[in-house]
Structures are given as C-alpha cells and as structure tokens.
Amino acid sequence: MDFKEQVKSSVDIVKVIGEYVRLRRMGATGRYSGLCPFHQEKTPSFSVNQSRQFFKCFGCSVGGDVIKFVMDIEGMTFWETLNLLAERNGIPIPKRTEYSDAESKLRGALMDMHALAARTFQANLRSPQGGEAREYLVRRGLSDEMIEAFGLGYSDPGWDSLTKRFSAEGFSAELQESSGLVRRRQESSGHYDSFRGRLMFPIHNESGKVIAFGGRAMSSEEQAKYINSPETPIYRKSYVLYNLHRARDGMRHSNRVVLVEGYMDVIGVYAAGVKEVVASCGTALTATQVRALRRHADTVIVNFDPDTAGINASERAIQLLLDEGLRVRVLSLDGGLDPDEYAKQHGAEAYRAKLESANGYFHWLADRARVKFDMRTSEGRMDAFKFLLPSIQKISDRLERASIANDVAGYLGVETGLVLDQLKRSATERRAPVPQTPAQASISAIERILLTALLAGQDVREQILPRLSAQMTEAFQTREIVDVLRQMAPADGPVPFEALEGRLSPAAQSLLHQIIAADDTSDETQRLEHAHACLRRLEADRRKGQIDGLRARVKSAEGEGRLDEALRLMAELTKLERDNQKGEGL
Ligand SMILES: [Zn+2]
C-alpha cells in the first residue's frame, strides 16, 4: 500500500470533515449533510457519504475524497495534506524529500522556519532581554499560563539574530525572504530581521501550525504600534482568523463565537473563560473569514472597541455577517472599555454575564441611528428607521422580520403604520435572489440503478457488462462512465473509485459524483436483481426499437413497389416479434 492509500484507509471522511463542517446524519445509510463550506447557502446541499468515503455539494458541484476536502479547505498542497492527516492519525511519515513536490517543499520549509521563529521568540521572552516585554505583559495582567498558551514571545532588537539563526539551520537567503520574517537590505548586501524588539503573537492556521506573526512595539518611538507578517505562500490574510484553532471546539459546543478586534482582546476574553473568541488579524473582516466562522457556529457576538474606528468596523462586520446568514448580537461595554480592559476591571464573571445579555444587532444599530439623526422631528425618526431597514430585511424569517421592525419602530418612536408601509414597499422593490445553483442534469432511474449496481460489485459487473451492448447505452447520459467501466481491467470488489474518476471528463465526473452521493440502501443481492431488471427493460426497449424500425422499412418498401424486399423484411419482422414475446415472457 502506498503512503496515500495508507493515509486514506486510516481516516474516516465523516470524522475529518466533521471537524470543519457541522454534519447531521441522514437516516441510517451512512450519509451526512451540512452547510457547504465552499459556497454561500442557507439550506444544506453538502453531503458526505461514509461508505464511499466521498463528499459532494449539489449547490456548487465540488466533490471528492477526504484529501481533496482538506486541500481545498486548508488551501494546502496534496503532499502537505497527506502529511497533516498522517500526523493527526499517528501514521509514520516518510521523509519529506521523498513525498513532496516543489510547492509542498517550499511551504514545508516556511512552516519549519515559523516553528523555529516561534521557539526563538519564546526563548527571548524568557531571557534577560525580554524583561521589558515581560513587564508590559504583567501590567496588562497576563498570567504565565496565558503567555504559554498563546505562545507569546519577543523578537531580538538587534538587526539579524533570526536571520543568522535561519542561515545556521541551512535555510537559503531566498527561502528566508519568502518567509516574510527576513528582509533584504536596500543599500548594502545582506538581510535583516523583519520583527525587532517587539512583543510577538504567533498566528496559526486552522490546524494549529504557526504561519505568521503579529508584533507589538515596546517603545512609543516606533511608528507602527502593530506590524504583521506580509502575505506569503502559507499566509493569506483574508482567510485566517486569530485563535480559530483554539476556539473551534468551544464554538461547536456553545454554537456562538465572540468576535473582537485585537490579539490582546482575544487573550483577555479567553482568560475570562470564554474560549470561543477570535479576531481578524491585520485586516478588516472578510467574507472568507465569516464563512470559516459559520462552519462552527450560528451566532456571532461582535465586541469591538467603543472608539470611532471600532464602531465603523462593527457596522461593516454586522452587514457582512448578516449577508452570510449568521445571527448577530452586539456587545458594547460601558465606560468605553475594550473587552480585555473590561474583563480585567470588572472580572471574568461580569464579562461573561455581559456576553449573555448582549442585544440583537438591530438594537445596537438603532442606538447608532439615534445618534446620527435628529430624533426630535418625525422626518428624522423616519430617516433613522430607513437607515435600519436594509439590515432588518436581511432577516429571512417573515414573522421575525415584522416583529423586529415593530420593536425598532417602537424604540425610535415611529408610527407602526408607516413601518409596515416601508417594509411592504421595499419588499416589492427587492428582487428575490436567483439561486446560483448550476443546472444539474438529472440522471434517469435506469441509469442510476444500473450504475449503482455496477460500481458496487464485481459479480454485477461480470454478469451485466457483457450483456449491456454499446447500442443499449448509446443514448445514456452516463455513457462515458459505462464505457470506462467496460475498459477497466476486472478488479475484485468495488471499482477503485479514483481510477475510474481519473479517466472521466469533468462532466462525467460530476455525473459519477451524483450517483455516488445518492442514497443506496440495497444489498448485493438486491442490486443484482435491480440490475437484471434494468437490463431486461433495456433489451425490451432495444427490440421494440428494432421492430419499429423494421415496420417502417416494410412500409416504405411496399410503398415504393419493392415487393421482394418487403417480403424479406416482413419475415424478419415476424421472427423478431416472436422472439420479443418470448423475451417478455422470461
Ligand atoms: Zn457548495
């Protein structure tokens, strides 16, 4: 067994995908379904088939095996994915040099460099040169436990200590530059460290590997308070959420996540016992990040800083979260405190209580509106309501929408009649979004049943394939799959799925995925019976086609006066009809 087969046979696709997508079991057939992580949807069309070890989305058509899934969701190469799955399942990994392509080698080296940098920064923080950074952390009330848990560190203020370390470990200058941790000197030759004299926050990918850093300045002379790693082959900012790998379990458990602005906020909230907390790092929140949240929880509590920047960021985040179908609550803390400060001043208990009582986003937006518009006039109140309307309309449930509209109207002091009017008017203006589902050609029942049986067992293939003539499958939508099955060397048991898939055109692959993702509760004997029934039906159809064809030829021969030919054809027809009756009697 090669490495890939070994990995695939030791993991369960349901368990692996289940770590990224909340799956629900459908019946007793080993089929699971959930919201697709690869496109935006509100009702599940993503399906995982346990017996086939295969996933398929009927909305956006992605599908494949467990390796394909992890590659897509983690943005990893094939070999990286194999190594990751092997590592998680305690399968010994062959030497990287043997099992990787150029891209995986580059990414692997960058990961190694980041792991080395993280260790170096942590050691620096513990050493005498980390004194100032440690004092800062003590002032911010961070326990040793949290410093350890979040892997905080300190970058050497000298110019090239990390660069030297990398060189000593044999990483080339080119690799060092692509890590983003080292920069090339402009004026002279040589390289220097990107992060110097900063408190270092390692940033992890969803599987817990360090892929970037955020660095906080220790002295106020530094121009940038925070700097972050640039984008690299292992770090795409718009995809990564700070702390997601630690928050995941808590998010599943509580079905919610707290979204904060900065690294220190995340650590503060986490220390207050709320582990389901994340931040976008170094960018405004993106739709990709929101989708990553939605895979693990339905409710997001936005808890940004109460300053102007934080308020504007909250407004944008709320719209983005609503667009992706999440439930949104907003927590604004009194006293102009950010989450970290609040938890420190009032205690973990008080912060958790605040979280529990966080209001729906529309209350927060209504408060925003009251500040923005002149609430003393009825025009101002109406403008405030119109400001809120787009967000209210994103609520998909009609009754909930109406009830919230009423609530908000009452809160703003707008007449209910006017509210209903506005809701109605905008409802007609708003066009129902056309579903983006690509047209799925539906496969006829005969083809589906036959192929299900053919894919499942060698017995069926041996008995059925020889009798399934090319003529019978000529009009099949799935003809290409049957043709490839005919060509494939006889193998025991189920057809090796990848071998089959690999030989098909993309269109035929998609048909194959449809067949495989469908429910199949029948056993071997039933499948064989069904296949025979289909075959009889196809043979009958074929004979009927021949008979119809002969009849037409007899008719035209008679019409054109070719009587000899008509008689010969007639004899043929009679024989065929007799055979057909016999055939149907079988
Ligand atoms: Zn999809």
mmCIF file of C-alpha atoms and ligand atoms in Angstrom, residues 36-41 45-46 57-62, ligand 1:
data_model
loop_
_atom_site.group_PDB
_atom_site.id
_atom_site.type_symbol
_atom_site.label_atom_id
_atom_site.label_comp_id
_atom_site.label_asym_id
_atom_site.label_seq_id
_atom_site.Cartn_x
_atom_site.Cartn_y
_atom_site.Cartn_z
ATOM 1 C CA CYS A 36 -21.392 23.747 2.235
ATOM 2 C CA PRO A 37 -18.143 25.456 3.351
ATOM 3 C CA PHE A 38 -17.290 26.330 -0.235
ATOM 4 C CA HIS A 39 -20.270 28.449 -1.229
ATOM 5 C CA GLN A 40 -22.863 30.584 0.462
ATOM 6 C CA GLU A 41 -26.078 28.769 1.317
ATOM 7 C CA SER A 45 -26.735 20.812 -0.040
ATOM 8 C CA PHE A 46 -23.375 19.469 1.084
ATOM 9 C CA CYS A 57 -22.025 19.589 -2.861
ATOM 10 C CA PHE A 58 -25.077 19.778 -5.076
ATOM 11 C CA GLY A 59 -25.031 23.544 -4.906
ATOM 12 C CA CYS A 60 -21.563 24.329 -6.242
ATOM 13 C CA SER A 61 -20.594 20.884 -7.557
ATOM 14 C CA VAL A 62 -17.377 20.437 -5.601
HETATM 15 ZN ZN ZN B 1 -21.114 24.116 -2.240
#
